C-alpha positions as MATLAB code, in Angstrom:
seq = 'XXXXXXXXXXXXXXXXXXXXXXXXXXXXXXXXXXXXXXXXXXXXXXXXXXXXXXXXXXXXXXXXXXXXXXXXXXXXXXXXXXXXXXXXXXXXXXXXXXXXXXXXXXXXXXXXXXXXXXXXXXXXXXXXXXXXXXXXXXXXXXXXXX';
ca = [
     -28.366   15.053   78.557;
     -27.416   11.454   79.278;
     -23.741   10.409   79.506;
     -22.542    8.373   76.509;
     -22.319    4.592   76.816;
     -18.975    2.804   76.654;
     -17.143    3.547   73.452;
     -16.455    0.543   71.231;
     -12.898   -0.059   70.168;
     -12.350    2.180   67.158;
     -10.402   -0.003   64.799;
      -9.089    1.535   61.652;
      -8.102   -0.491   58.642;
      -4.294   -0.524   58.384;
      -4.646   -0.635   54.575;
      -7.406    1.781   53.540;
      -7.841    2.866   49.942;
      -6.523    6.406   49.473;
      -7.099    8.724   46.521;
      -5.793   12.314   46.493;
      -8.040   14.410   44.225;
      -7.293   17.956   43.012;
     -10.428   20.058   43.542;
      -9.056   23.304   42.123;
      -7.659   26.576   43.388;
      -4.748   24.775   45.053;
      -7.014   22.587   47.198;
      -6.984   18.810   47.391;
      -9.367   16.222   48.761;
      -8.126   12.943   50.182;
     -10.774   10.274   49.641;
     -10.390    7.373   52.077;
     -12.388    4.213   51.467;
     -12.513    1.250   53.846;
     -11.270    3.380   56.760;
     -12.876    1.327   59.558;
     -12.561   -2.374   60.226;
     -15.841   -2.613   62.183;
     -18.093    0.283   61.179;
     -21.130   -1.520   62.573;
     -19.726   -0.972   66.097;
     -20.026    2.773   65.564;
     -23.558    2.491   64.215;
     -24.474    0.444   67.306;
     -22.759    2.994   69.587;
     -24.704    5.856   68.023;
     -27.969    3.943   68.451;
     -27.187    3.071   72.066;
     -26.514    6.751   72.783;
     -29.539    8.233   71.027;
     -30.615   10.063   74.211;
     -27.194   11.762   74.516;
     -27.436   13.505   71.116;
     -28.411   17.172   71.361;
     -29.166   20.006   68.970;
     -27.325   23.286   69.176;
     -29.192   26.430   68.203;
     -27.878   28.226   65.102;
     -25.791   25.193   64.137;
     -24.946   24.672   60.490;
     -25.725   20.974   60.800;
     -29.394   19.973   60.389;
     -29.832   17.743   63.414;
     -28.535   16.580   66.787;
     -24.888   15.773   67.537;
     -22.821   13.752   69.979;
     -19.152   14.571   70.600;
     -16.737   11.670   70.246;
     -14.836   10.719   73.397;
     -11.100   11.416   73.756;
     -10.138    7.773   73.088;
     -11.887    7.918   69.723;
     -10.251   11.254   68.911;
      -6.829    9.777   69.682;
      -7.456    6.852   67.337;
      -8.640    9.232   64.640;
      -5.544   11.389   65.114;
      -3.288    8.314   64.842;
      -5.028    7.312   61.601;
      -4.681   10.849   60.256;
      -0.975   10.949   61.141;
      -0.304    7.606   59.466;
      -2.363    7.987   56.291;
      -3.298   11.611   55.625;
      -0.957   14.119   57.216;
       1.892   13.766   54.700;
      -0.467   13.699   51.705;
      -2.085   17.023   52.595;
       1.171   18.674   53.667;
       0.663   18.795   57.428;
       3.400   18.192   60.028;
       1.394   17.905   63.250;
      -2.123   18.255   64.583;
      -2.837   21.478   66.451;
      -6.539   20.874   67.144;
      -9.008   18.100   66.540;
     -12.730   17.810   66.883;
     -15.137   15.006   65.999;
     -18.784   14.219   66.507;
     -21.592   11.957   65.426;
     -24.358   13.848   63.647;
     -27.843   12.833   62.611;
     -29.264   14.668   59.598;
     -32.810   14.474   60.904;
     -34.358   17.880   60.300;
     -37.160   17.958   57.730;
     -36.313   19.868   54.511;
     -38.893   22.584   55.263;
     -37.302   23.142   58.714;
     -33.819   23.858   57.331;
     -32.240   27.279   57.578;
     -30.724   28.665   54.345;
     -27.140   28.030   55.572;
     -28.079   24.353   55.929;
     -29.086   23.850   52.305;
     -27.052   26.399   50.335;
     -23.810   25.180   48.822;
     -21.121   26.751   50.948;
     -17.485   26.711   51.946;
     -16.611   26.294   55.608;
     -14.621   29.258   56.891;
     -11.772   27.512   58.621;
      -8.953   29.829   59.651;
      -5.370   28.811   59.125;
      -2.218   30.826   59.548;
       0.892   30.981   57.400;
       2.362   27.504   56.966;
      -0.782   25.826   58.298;
      -3.324   23.633   56.555;
      -6.831   22.707   57.629;
      -8.019   19.124   57.363;
     -11.697   18.240   57.636;
     -13.361   14.904   57.103;
     -16.763   13.290   56.954;
     -17.402    9.607   57.567;
     -20.810    8.347   56.491;
     -22.304    5.406   58.380;
     -25.313    3.914   56.614;
     -26.511    0.597   55.240;
     -27.492    1.408   51.686;
     -25.450   -0.550   49.158;
     -26.672    1.715   46.341;
     -24.865    4.602   48.069;
     -21.701    2.626   48.681;
     -22.456    1.212   52.122;
     -20.512    2.428   55.119;
];
């Protein structure tokens, strides 16, 4: 696997659009629009690092992945602390994990756990909450853009 190229400056929008949505059973979803100031830098980074993406066997995601570098994780954590932590009832971050993923597997090559509706089994202890997010990077205005 090839080492990732230099990471572009991950610049978050200081004024994203936030919408806290009740999704039932005591769970909430925080929808964040306009999170990045320069999303095209991340698209370019992913393209420049195509050779560094790798597939993991038995992974729930249908394609190769590339872990985000520590600098990007720190920026993401700062954004989370500023905009999301209070809204979802979290005091501090205990763990964080982020990656680029390419949904590239053909439909007929998917395993059932990759196409069934499911709930991620994320463990949390008493007084803890789990936050998970997905950021879509694509250039299709009919789907909302990046």
